[in-house]
Amino acid sequence: MNAADLAFLARAVELAERGRGTAHPNPVVGAVVVRDGEVVGEGWHSRRGEPHAEPIALAAAGARAHGATIYVSLEPCTHHGRTPPCVDACSEAGVARVVAASLDPNPEVGGGPASLAAHGIAFEVAPHDSDAAVRARRQNEAWRTWIRHGRPFVTLKCAVTLDGRVAVPGRRWVSGPESRLLVHVLRAASDAVAAGMGTVRLENPRLDARDVPVARQPRRLAFGHGPLPAGSELELRSGPLAAELAALAAEDVQSLLLEGGPTLAAAFLEAGLVDKVMLFVAPVLAGSGPLLVGPLGAPLDLTRLEARRVGADILLTAYVNEP
Ligand SMILES: NC(=O)c1ccc[n+]([C@@H]2O[C@H](COP(=O)([O-])OP(=O)(O)OC[C@H]3O[C@@H](n4cnc5c(N)ncnc54)[C@H](OP(=O)(O)O)[C@@H]3O)[C@@H](O)[C@H]2O)c1
């Protein structure tokens, strides 16, 4: 796989993003058909029940798809679902080679490489740590976890001080206005948002997405035994965490934004149910108050730590379970 292959994969990953928000509960997928180094067709999956990225890109390429390479952000499907298998579409179009940025995590749908080989089509997948591969897996991180583990992808989000505390005495907020606005963007992009009953008793949060464009409000949950404060619109989830997550997954909740506090965060971490951590680190020393997570039984290593500035804060992102 050369630099040109990786560049075409990057384009497929970029095209996939056009299905963001509408393809759900399907993954976002993009495809690029290339013949003699020239792009002859592009496509992306926009909605469940509508064609997948590959047939759209192949239709755009027409006869030029014959002998071409198709670059896809996700391995082509082999199954007869609401639409015909994409492997068949590649074969019928006379594609010579398929290059994928990521493999399908669904054991029932996978098998694309073997099926392509049976059709005499060469298949390659991007190196695991290449930029295109990492971006392709990340862009469907919620869907991949939902498919593979039958639970939502859980992002633990917290605002934290420089001394690791989640509340500042006498102040309503830990982080700045830019961070708080970004949290509303994260809520709008999540299928569900949750807090622990400890936080609900103290703050009675709404957990809805406000002051940002919202296509669909997330489901808003409180984990614990309750009771909820009068007038709260949160859904109380009182069962064991894993069972509650499985039940939510069965209702197409692929992503859960967990907004703390420390007792619930520790319970999720100890149960292995946190996939990503997002910490808004604010330039303040609280001096006292609750720490980010309650005690953990053992240290936990995270991967792919990234930092970016948000107003006066730094947003740290890292994975507990990479997609
Ligand atoms: N900076 C931030 O981003 C942020 C975010 C949220 C909260 N906070 C702060 O965090 C503090 C509150 O945190 P907290 O630790 O007291 O409360 P919490 O973590 O919000 O909630 C704890 C409650 O979660 C429920 N729960 C459900 N399943 C559980 C399980 N498996 N294990 C343990 N608990 C479970 C229990 O409710 P029941 O008692 O009903 O069973 C428990 O009392 C406040 O100071 C708040 O300001 C900060």
mmCIF file of C-alpha atoms and ligand atoms in Angstrom:
data_model
loop_
_atom_site.group_PDB
_atom_site.id
_atom_site.type_symbol
_atom_site.label_atom_id
_atom_site.label_comp_id
_atom_site.label_asym_id
_atom_site.label_seq_id
_atom_site.Cartn_x
_atom_site.Cartn_y
_atom_site.Cartn_z
ATOM 1 C CA MET A 1 0.000 0.000 0.000
ATOM 2 C CA ASN A 2 1.562 3.288 -1.094
ATOM 3 C CA ALA A 3 1.017 6.967 -0.275
ATOM 4 C CA ALA A 4 -1.535 7.354 -3.089
ATOM 5 C CA ASP A 5 -3.573 4.446 -1.671
ATOM 6 C CA LEU A 6 -3.579 6.088 1.759
ATOM 7 C CA ALA A 7 -4.592 9.437 0.249
ATOM 8 C CA PHE A 8 -7.585 7.855 -1.544
ATOM 9 C CA LEU A 9 -8.544 6.100 1.707
ATOM 10 C CA ALA A 10 -8.382 9.453 3.483
ATOM 11 C CA ARG A 11 -10.809 10.798 0.873
ATOM 12 C CA ALA A 12 -13.169 7.844 1.470
ATOM 13 C CA VAL A 13 -13.070 8.566 5.230
ATOM 14 C CA GLU A 14 -13.819 12.243 4.522
ATOM 15 C CA LEU A 15 -16.784 11.357 2.270
ATOM 16 C CA ALA A 16 -18.169 9.031 4.945
ATOM 17 C CA GLU A 17 -18.666 12.046 7.246
ATOM 18 C CA ARG A 18 -21.403 13.323 4.894
ATOM 19 C CA GLY A 19 -23.633 10.593 6.325
ATOM 20 C CA ARG A 20 -23.038 11.752 9.922
ATOM 21 C CA GLY A 21 -26.337 12.167 11.751
ATOM 22 C CA THR A 22 -28.499 10.601 9.026
ATOM 23 C CA ALA A 23 -26.958 7.120 8.520
ATOM 24 C CA HIS A 24 -27.642 6.138 12.162
ATOM 25 C CA PRO A 25 -28.053 3.339 13.263
ATOM 26 C CA ASN A 26 -25.883 2.334 10.302
ATOM 27 C CA PRO A 27 -22.191 3.285 10.193
ATOM 28 C CA VAL A 28 -20.975 6.201 8.085
ATOM 29 C CA VAL A 29 -19.151 4.866 5.012
ATOM 30 C CA GLY A 30 -17.444 6.511 2.050
ATOM 31 C CA ALA A 31 -16.098 5.056 -1.217
ATOM 32 C CA VAL A 32 -13.852 6.298 -4.025
ATOM 33 C CA VAL A 33 -13.388 4.528 -7.385
ATOM 34 C CA VAL A 34 -9.986 5.136 -8.987
ATOM 35 C CA ARG A 35 -8.931 4.116 -12.487
ATOM 36 C CA ASP A 36 -5.349 4.760 -13.718
ATOM 37 C CA GLY A 37 -4.733 7.135 -10.814
ATOM 38 C CA GLU A 38 -7.836 9.231 -11.515
ATOM 39 C CA VAL A 39 -10.974 9.455 -9.329
ATOM 40 C CA VAL A 40 -13.898 8.294 -11.498
ATOM 41 C CA GLY A 41 -16.615 7.905 -8.862
ATOM 42 C CA GLU A 42 -17.397 8.848 -5.280
ATOM 43 C CA GLY A 43 -20.187 7.898 -2.887
ATOM 44 C CA TRP A 44 -21.281 7.730 0.726
ATOM 45 C CA HIS A 45 -24.040 6.046 2.679
ATOM 46 C CA SER A 46 -26.592 8.607 3.753
ATOM 47 C CA ARG A 47 -29.542 6.703 5.221
ATOM 48 C CA ARG A 48 -30.596 3.225 6.359
ATOM 49 C CA GLY A 49 -32.430 1.412 3.582
ATOM 50 C CA GLU A 50 -30.781 3.560 0.930
ATOM 51 C CA PRO A 51 -27.801 2.346 -1.152
ATOM 52 C CA HIS A 52 -24.438 1.830 0.499
ATOM 53 C CA ALA A 53 -21.393 3.898 -0.462
ATOM 54 C CA GLU A 54 -19.953 1.328 -2.886
ATOM 55 C CA PRO A 55 -22.888 0.998 -5.339
ATOM 56 C CA ILE A 56 -23.257 4.797 -5.404
ATOM 57 C CA ALA A 57 -19.564 5.307 -6.233
ATOM 58 C CA LEU A 58 -19.632 2.464 -8.780
ATOM 59 C CA ALA A 59 -22.727 3.888 -10.476
ATOM 60 C CA ALA A 60 -20.979 7.260 -10.735
ATOM 61 C CA ALA A 61 -17.959 5.551 -12.307
ATOM 62 C CA GLY A 62 -20.086 3.576 -14.800
ATOM 63 C CA ALA A 63 -18.006 1.545 -17.296
ATOM 64 C CA ARG A 64 -14.834 3.115 -15.926
ATOM 65 C CA ALA A 65 -15.230 0.925 -12.811
ATOM 66 C CA HIS A 66 -14.036 -2.036 -14.886
ATOM 67 C CA GLY A 67 -10.500 -2.891 -13.791
ATOM 68 C CA ALA A 68 -10.568 -0.055 -11.235
ATOM 69 C CA THR A 69 -9.670 0.044 -7.545
ATOM 70 C CA ILE A 70 -12.377 0.967 -5.053
ATOM 71 C CA TYR A 71 -11.259 2.573 -1.781
ATOM 72 C CA VAL A 72 -13.687 2.165 1.097
ATOM 73 C CA SER A 73 -13.631 3.480 4.658
ATOM 74 C CA LEU A 74 -15.189 0.184 5.860
ATOM 75 C CA GLU A 75 -14.877 -3.325 4.403
ATOM 76 C CA PRO A 76 -17.704 -4.040 1.889
ATOM 77 C CA CYS A 77 -20.623 -6.039 3.264
ATOM 78 C CA THR A 78 -21.466 -9.559 2.112
ATOM 79 C CA HIS A 79 -24.962 -9.854 3.493
ATOM 80 C CA HIS A 80 -28.437 -9.444 2.057
ATOM 81 C CA GLY A 81 -29.975 -6.818 4.293
ATOM 82 C CA ARG A 82 -32.191 -3.955 3.199
ATOM 83 C CA THR A 83 -29.845 -3.577 0.200
ATOM 84 C CA PRO A 84 -27.873 -6.205 -1.825
ATOM 85 C CA PRO A 85 -24.310 -7.160 -0.772
ATOM 86 C CA CYS A 86 -21.660 -4.627 -1.758
ATOM 87 C CA VAL A 87 -19.216 -7.418 -2.616
ATOM 88 C CA ASP A 88 -21.623 -8.442 -5.423
ATOM 89 C CA ALA A 89 -21.793 -4.839 -6.652
ATOM 90 C CA CYS A 90 -17.971 -4.736 -6.846
ATOM 91 C CA SER A 91 -17.890 -8.026 -8.734
ATOM 92 C CA GLU A 92 -20.635 -7.013 -11.197
ATOM 93 C CA ALA A 93 -18.861 -3.724 -11.923
ATOM 94 C CA GLY A 94 -15.633 -5.600 -12.740
ATOM 95 C CA VAL A 95 -13.605 -3.999 -9.945
ATOM 96 C CA ALA A 96 -10.054 -5.416 -9.813
ATOM 97 C CA ARG A 97 -9.064 -4.400 -6.282
ATOM 98 C CA VAL A 98 -10.701 -3.299 -3.036
ATOM 99 C CA VAL A 99 -8.750 -1.315 -0.436
ATOM 100 C CA ALA A 100 -10.391 -0.782 2.960
ATOM 101 C CA ALA A 101 -9.456 1.554 5.802
ATOM 102 C CA SER A 102 -11.168 -0.638 8.425
ATOM 103 C CA LEU A 103 -12.616 -4.122 8.812
ATOM 104 C CA ASP A 104 -16.218 -4.796 9.757
ATOM 105 C CA PRO A 105 -16.486 -5.634 13.491
ATOM 106 C CA ASN A 106 -19.730 -7.517 12.956
ATOM 107 C CA PRO A 107 -19.056 -11.279 12.821
ATOM 108 C CA GLU A 108 -22.353 -11.823 10.990
ATOM 109 C CA VAL A 109 -21.512 -9.318 8.277
ATOM 110 C CA GLY A 110 -17.743 -9.833 7.902
ATOM 111 C CA GLY A 111 -16.238 -12.292 5.483
ATOM 112 C CA GLY A 112 -15.796 -9.610 2.836
ATOM 113 C CA PRO A 113 -12.141 -10.476 2.129
ATOM 114 C CA ALA A 114 -12.877 -14.174 1.556
ATOM 115 C CA SER A 115 -15.886 -13.377 -0.571
ATOM 116 C CA LEU A 116 -13.904 -10.877 -2.659
ATOM 117 C CA ALA A 117 -11.156 -13.482 -3.171
ATOM 118 C CA ALA A 118 -13.815 -15.947 -4.380
ATOM 119 C CA HIS A 119 -14.821 -13.331 -6.969
ATOM 120 C CA GLY A 120 -11.162 -12.938 -8.026
ATOM 121 C CA ILE A 121 -10.917 -9.416 -6.556
ATOM 122 C CA ALA A 122 -7.727 -8.416 -4.707
ATOM 123 C CA PHE A 123 -8.300 -7.071 -1.189
ATOM 124 C CA GLU A 124 -6.071 -4.993 1.075
ATOM 125 C CA VAL A 125 -6.662 -3.303 4.393
ATOM 126 C CA ALA A 126 -4.771 -0.234 5.611
ATOM 127 C CA PRO A 127 -2.035 -0.771 8.232
ATOM 128 C CA HIS A 128 -3.671 -0.750 11.690
ATOM 129 C CA ASP A 129 -1.902 2.396 12.912
ATOM 130 C CA SER A 130 -2.032 4.385 9.668
ATOM 131 C CA ASP A 131 -3.836 7.700 9.910
ATOM 132 C CA ALA A 132 -6.621 6.545 7.558
ATOM 133 C CA ALA A 133 -7.196 3.343 9.560
ATOM 134 C CA VAL A 134 -7.315 5.117 12.932
ATOM 135 C CA ARG A 135 -9.675 7.782 11.592
ATOM 136 C CA ALA A 136 -11.907 5.188 9.924
ATOM 137 C CA ARG A 137 -12.304 3.188 13.140
ATOM 138 C CA ARG A 138 -12.822 6.337 15.193
ATOM 139 C CA GLN A 139 -15.477 7.769 12.931
ATOM 140 C CA ASN A 140 -17.605 4.707 13.698
ATOM 141 C CA GLU A 141 -16.356 4.103 17.241
ATOM 142 C CA ALA A 142 -19.853 4.103 18.737
ATOM 143 C CA TRP A 143 -21.288 1.796 16.085
ATOM 144 C CA ARG A 144 -18.280 -0.596 16.327
ATOM 145 C CA THR A 145 -18.696 -0.986 20.103
ATOM 146 C CA TRP A 146 -22.475 -1.353 19.817
ATOM 147 C CA ILE A 147 -22.078 -4.102 17.181
ATOM 148 C CA ARG A 148 -19.209 -5.925 18.842
ATOM 149 C CA HIS A 149 -20.147 -5.716 22.517
ATOM 150 C CA GLY A 150 -23.914 -5.138 22.424
ATOM 151 C CA ARG A 151 -23.655 -1.987 24.522
ATOM 152 C CA PRO A 152 -23.239 1.735 23.837
ATOM 153 C CA PHE A 153 -19.792 3.296 23.417
ATOM 154 C CA VAL A 154 -19.312 5.157 26.719
ATOM 155 C CA THR A 155 -17.464 8.472 26.892
ATOM 156 C CA LEU A 156 -16.698 9.670 30.405
ATOM 157 C CA LYS A 157 -16.713 13.460 30.269
ATOM 158 C CA CYS A 158 -15.645 15.584 33.234
ATOM 159 C CA ALA A 159 -14.570 19.094 34.023
ATOM 160 C CA VAL A 160 -11.602 18.943 36.351
ATOM 161 C CA THR A 161 -9.318 21.366 38.175
ATOM 162 C CA LEU A 162 -5.520 21.289 38.088
ATOM 163 C CA ASP A 163 -5.636 19.428 41.415
ATOM 164 C CA GLY A 164 -7.960 16.789 39.970
ATOM 165 C CA ARG A 165 -11.185 17.943 41.606
ATOM 166 C CA VAL A 166 -14.604 18.024 39.940
ATOM 167 C CA ALA A 167 -16.088 20.898 41.942
ATOM 168 C CA VAL A 168 -14.733 24.268 43.062
ATOM 169 C CA PRO A 169 -15.971 25.578 46.432
ATOM 170 C CA GLY A 170 -18.392 28.461 45.971
ATOM 171 C CA ARG A 171 -18.533 28.201 42.176
ATOM 172 C CA ARG A 172 -21.243 26.845 39.940
ATOM 173 C CA TRP A 173 -18.917 25.695 37.148
ATOM 174 C CA VAL A 174 -15.430 24.230 36.903
ATOM 175 C CA SER A 175 -14.722 24.871 33.218
ATOM 176 C CA GLY A 176 -15.097 27.972 31.046
ATOM 177 C CA PRO A 177 -17.937 28.974 28.682
ATOM 178 C CA GLU A 178 -16.230 27.590 25.537
ATOM 179 C CA SER A 179 -15.881 24.158 27.184
ATOM 180 C CA ARG A 180 -19.475 24.209 28.359
ATOM 181 C CA LEU A 181 -20.670 25.038 24.851
ATOM 182 C CA LEU A 182 -18.604 22.156 23.477
ATOM 183 C CA VAL A 183 -20.318 19.851 25.990
ATOM 184 C CA HIS A 184 -23.649 20.798 24.411
ATOM 185 C CA VAL A 185 -22.200 19.843 21.001
ATOM 186 C CA LEU A 186 -21.133 16.480 22.482
ATOM 187 C CA ARG A 187 -24.605 15.968 23.958
ATOM 188 C CA ALA A 188 -26.249 16.734 20.617
ATOM 189 C CA ALA A 189 -24.014 14.102 18.979
ATOM 190 C CA SER A 190 -24.796 11.419 21.595
ATOM 191 C CA ASP A 191 -27.697 9.007 21.662
ATOM 192 C CA ALA A 192 -27.882 9.293 25.463
ATOM 193 C CA VAL A 193 -26.436 11.439 28.255
ATOM 194 C CA ALA A 194 -26.258 10.320 31.889
ATOM 195 C CA ALA A 195 -25.328 11.415 35.407
ATOM 196 C CA GLY A 196 -25.299 9.618 38.751
ATOM 197 C CA MET A 197 -28.055 10.143 41.304
ATOM 198 C CA GLY A 198 -25.514 11.859 43.586
ATOM 199 C CA THR A 199 -25.114 14.640 41.012
ATOM 200 C CA VAL A 200 -28.849 14.661 40.272
ATOM 201 C CA ARG A 201 -29.699 15.121 43.966
ATOM 202 C CA LEU A 202 -27.247 18.032 44.249
ATOM 203 C CA GLU A 203 -27.727 19.807 40.926
ATOM 204 C CA ASN A 204 -30.915 18.483 39.290
ATOM 205 C CA PRO A 205 -29.316 18.770 35.798
ATOM 206 C CA ARG A 206 -31.382 18.792 32.583
ATOM 207 C CA LEU A 207 -28.653 17.095 30.509
ATOM 208 C CA ASP A 208 -30.223 18.336 27.262
ATOM 209 C CA ALA A 209 -28.295 19.986 24.405
ATOM 210 C CA ARG A 210 -28.796 23.751 24.383
ATOM 211 C CA ASP A 211 -27.511 26.744 22.389
ATOM 212 C CA VAL A 212 -26.200 24.509 19.575
ATOM 213 C CA PRO A 213 -27.883 23.000 16.488
ATOM 214 C CA VAL A 214 -29.722 19.862 17.642
ATOM 215 C CA ALA A 215 -31.176 17.391 15.139
ATOM 216 C CA ARG A 216 -32.461 15.157 17.933
ATOM 217 C CA GLN A 217 -32.185 15.528 21.720
ATOM 218 C CA PRO A 218 -30.327 12.651 23.431
ATOM 219 C CA ARG A 219 -32.099 10.381 25.891
ATOM 220 C CA ARG A 220 -31.310 11.734 29.348
ATOM 221 C CA LEU A 221 -30.633 9.255 32.122
ATOM 222 C CA ALA A 222 -29.932 9.118 35.849
ATOM 223 C CA PHE A 223 -28.199 5.998 37.180
ATOM 224 C CA GLY A 224 -29.214 5.100 40.726
ATOM 225 C CA HIS A 225 -32.192 4.279 42.861
ATOM 226 C CA GLY A 226 -33.733 7.711 43.008
ATOM 227 C CA PRO A 227 -36.144 9.173 43.636
ATOM 228 C CA LEU A 228 -35.688 11.848 40.982
ATOM 229 C CA PRO A 229 -36.276 15.458 42.072
ATOM 230 C CA ALA A 230 -39.760 16.801 41.365
ATOM 231 C CA GLY A 231 -40.082 17.930 37.745
ATOM 232 C CA SER A 232 -36.943 16.088 36.546
ATOM 233 C CA GLU A 233 -37.325 14.759 33.005
ATOM 234 C CA LEU A 234 -34.492 12.236 33.377
ATOM 235 C CA GLU A 235 -35.117 8.491 32.984
ATOM 236 C CA LEU A 236 -34.147 6.627 36.136
ATOM 237 C CA ARG A 237 -32.054 3.494 35.420
ATOM 238 C CA SER A 238 -31.766 1.453 38.613
ATOM 239 C CA GLY A 239 -30.512 -1.945 37.401
ATOM 240 C CA PRO A 240 -26.925 -3.232 37.249
ATOM 241 C CA LEU A 241 -24.882 -1.012 34.888
ATOM 242 C CA ALA A 242 -24.088 -3.732 32.320
ATOM 243 C CA ALA A 243 -27.736 -4.820 32.148
ATOM 244 C CA GLU A 244 -28.911 -1.218 31.738
ATOM 245 C CA LEU A 245 -26.394 -0.661 28.930
ATOM 246 C CA ALA A 246 -27.493 -3.841 27.159
ATOM 247 C CA ALA A 247 -31.119 -2.716 27.402
ATOM 248 C CA LEU A 248 -30.233 0.715 25.999
ATOM 249 C CA ALA A 249 -28.253 -0.898 23.150
ATOM 250 C CA ALA A 250 -31.318 -2.955 22.241
ATOM 251 C CA GLU A 251 -33.110 0.383 21.755
ATOM 252 C CA ASP A 252 -30.418 1.599 19.298
ATOM 253 C CA VAL A 253 -28.492 3.676 21.863
ATOM 254 C CA GLN A 254 -24.991 3.391 20.370
ATOM 255 C CA SER A 255 -23.293 6.232 22.274
ATOM 256 C CA LEU A 256 -23.566 7.330 25.906
ATOM 257 C CA LEU A 257 -22.006 10.500 27.283
ATOM 258 C CA LEU A 258 -21.402 9.903 30.984
ATOM 259 C CA GLU A 259 -21.198 13.187 32.851
ATOM 260 C CA GLY A 260 -20.192 11.867 36.278
ATOM 261 C CA GLY A 261 -19.836 12.319 39.193
ATOM 262 C CA PRO A 262 -16.915 10.465 40.710
ATOM 263 C CA THR A 263 -18.824 7.597 42.363
ATOM 264 C CA LEU A 264 -20.602 6.592 39.161
ATOM 265 C CA ALA A 265 -17.450 7.220 37.072
ATOM 266 C CA ALA A 266 -15.486 4.802 39.281
ATOM 267 C CA ALA A 267 -18.269 2.186 39.046
ATOM 268 C CA PHE A 268 -18.259 2.409 35.214
ATOM 269 C CA LEU A 269 -14.450 2.247 35.077
ATOM 270 C CA GLU A 270 -14.249 -0.714 37.475
ATOM 271 C CA ALA A 271 -16.846 -2.562 35.394
ATOM 272 C CA GLY A 272 -14.781 -1.977 32.203
ATOM 273 C CA LEU A 273 -17.625 0.043 30.736
ATOM 274 C CA VAL A 274 -15.788 3.288 29.844
ATOM 275 C CA ASP A 275 -14.345 3.473 26.320
ATOM 276 C CA LYS A 276 -13.104 7.069 26.081
ATOM 277 C CA VAL A 277 -12.312 9.801 28.579
ATOM 278 C CA MET A 278 -12.696 13.514 27.837
ATOM 279 C CA LEU A 279 -11.371 15.832 30.522
ATOM 280 C CA PHE A 280 -11.821 19.570 30.389
ATOM 281 C CA VAL A 281 -8.935 20.728 32.566
ATOM 282 C CA ALA A 282 -9.511 24.228 33.953
ATOM 283 C CA PRO A 283 -6.727 26.524 35.219
ATOM 284 C CA VAL A 284 -7.805 26.533 38.851
ATOM 285 C CA LEU A 285 -6.720 24.770 42.045
ATOM 286 C CA ALA A 286 -9.827 23.903 44.043
ATOM 287 C CA GLY A 287 -7.893 23.043 47.213
ATOM 288 C CA SER A 288 -10.613 20.708 48.434
ATOM 289 C CA GLY A 289 -13.602 18.780 47.125
ATOM 290 C CA PRO A 290 -14.353 15.507 45.346
ATOM 291 C CA LEU A 291 -11.681 13.983 43.094
ATOM 292 C CA LEU A 292 -12.224 12.986 39.452
ATOM 293 C CA VAL A 293 -12.915 9.327 40.247
ATOM 294 C CA GLY A 294 -13.549 7.500 43.454
ATOM 295 C CA PRO A 295 -10.930 4.886 44.424
ATOM 296 C CA LEU A 296 -10.072 2.345 41.697
ATOM 297 C CA GLY A 297 -8.942 -1.187 42.504
ATOM 298 C CA ALA A 298 -5.997 -0.972 40.108
ATOM 299 C CA PRO A 299 -4.269 1.620 37.895
ATOM 300 C CA LEU A 300 -5.668 1.962 34.397
ATOM 301 C CA ASP A 301 -3.575 2.784 31.311
ATOM 302 C CA LEU A 302 -5.150 4.847 28.556
ATOM 303 C CA THR A 303 -4.040 5.180 24.921
ATOM 304 C CA ARG A 304 -3.825 7.850 22.184
ATOM 305 C CA LEU A 305 -3.775 10.783 24.594
ATOM 306 C CA GLU A 306 -4.517 14.041 22.777
ATOM 307 C CA ALA A 307 -4.736 17.627 24.007
ATOM 308 C CA ARG A 308 -6.368 20.704 22.574
ATOM 309 C CA ARG A 309 -7.096 24.149 23.824
ATOM 310 C CA VAL A 310 -10.753 25.118 24.456
ATOM 311 C CA GLY A 311 -10.957 28.734 25.642
ATOM 312 C CA ALA A 312 -8.857 28.948 28.808
ATOM 313 C CA ASP A 313 -9.121 25.161 29.365
ATOM 314 C CA ILE A 314 -7.303 22.160 27.890
ATOM 315 C CA LEU A 315 -9.386 19.259 26.604
ATOM 316 C CA LEU A 316 -7.607 15.930 27.153
ATOM 317 C CA THR A 317 -8.972 12.932 25.237
ATOM 318 C CA ALA A 318 -7.781 9.328 25.604
ATOM 319 C CA TYR A 319 -9.100 5.817 25.074
ATOM 320 C CA VAL A 320 -9.632 3.076 27.614
ATOM 321 C CA ASN A 321 -10.913 0.748 24.868
ATOM 322 C CA GLU A 322 -9.943 1.745 21.351
ATOM 323 C CA PRO A 323 -12.668 1.085 18.786
HETATM 324 N N1 LIG B 1 -16.964 18.460 37.076
HETATM 325 C C1 LIG B 1 -17.798 17.618 36.510
HETATM 326 O O1 LIG B 1 -17.712 17.358 35.309
HETATM 327 C C2 LIG B 1 -18.847 16.960 37.348
HETATM 328 C C3 LIG B 1 -19.838 16.202 36.738
HETATM 329 C C4 LIG B 1 -20.783 15.574 37.538
HETATM 330 C C5 LIG B 1 -20.726 15.723 38.900
HETATM 331 N N2 LIG B 1 -19.765 16.496 39.469
HETATM 332 C C6 LIG B 1 -19.705 16.633 40.918
HETATM 333 O O2 LIG B 1 -19.705 15.352 41.501
HETATM 334 C C7 LIG B 1 -20.282 15.430 42.784
HETATM 335 C C8 LIG B 1 -21.320 14.337 42.938
HETATM 336 O O3 LIG B 1 -20.689 13.088 42.734
HETATM 337 P P1 LIG B 1 -21.063 11.794 43.567
HETATM 338 O O4 LIG B 1 -19.899 10.871 43.456
HETATM 339 O O5 LIG B 1 -21.543 12.195 44.898
HETATM 340 O O6 LIG B 1 -22.325 11.229 42.821
HETATM 341 P P2 LIG B 1 -22.543 10.529 41.397
HETATM 342 O O7 LIG B 1 -21.349 9.773 40.995
HETATM 343 O O8 LIG B 1 -23.099 11.520 40.466
HETATM 344 O O9 LIG B 1 -23.713 9.546 41.765
HETATM 345 C C9 LIG B 1 -23.532 8.475 42.668
HETATM 346 C C10 LIG B 1 -24.795 7.640 42.625
HETATM 347 O O10 LIG B 1 -24.813 6.873 41.435
HETATM 348 C C11 LIG B 1 -25.737 5.830 41.625
HETATM 349 N N3 LIG B 1 -25.218 4.577 41.086
HETATM 350 C C12 LIG B 1 -25.793 3.861 40.090
HETATM 351 N N4 LIG B 1 -25.104 2.753 39.855
HETATM 352 C C13 LIG B 1 -24.078 2.764 40.691
HETATM 353 C C14 LIG B 1 -23.001 1.870 40.907
HETATM 354 N N5 LIG B 1 -22.873 0.741 40.193
HETATM 355 N N6 LIG B 1 -22.106 2.169 41.852
HETATM 356 C C15 LIG B 1 -22.202 3.307 42.560
HETATM 357 N N7 LIG B 1 -23.207 4.197 42.402
HETATM 358 C C16 LIG B 1 -24.131 3.922 41.472
HETATM 359 C C17 LIG B 1 -26.022 5.741 43.110
HETATM 360 O O11 LIG B 1 -27.304 6.322 43.269
HETATM 361 P P3 LIG B 1 -28.358 5.880 44.419
HETATM 362 O O12 LIG B 1 -27.780 6.416 45.690
HETATM 363 O O13 LIG B 1 -29.652 6.487 44.029
HETATM 364 O O14 LIG B 1 -28.389 4.387 44.355
HETATM 365 C C18 LIG B 1 -24.945 6.624 43.713
HETATM 366 O O15 LIG B 1 -25.326 7.197 44.916
HETATM 367 C C19 LIG B 1 -20.846 16.817 42.908
HETATM 368 O O16 LIG B 1 -19.957 17.595 43.652
HETATM 369 C C20 LIG B 1 -20.899 17.312 41.487
HETATM 370 O O17 LIG B 1 -20.775 18.716 41.413
HETATM 371 C C21 LIG B 1 -18.834 17.103 38.730
#
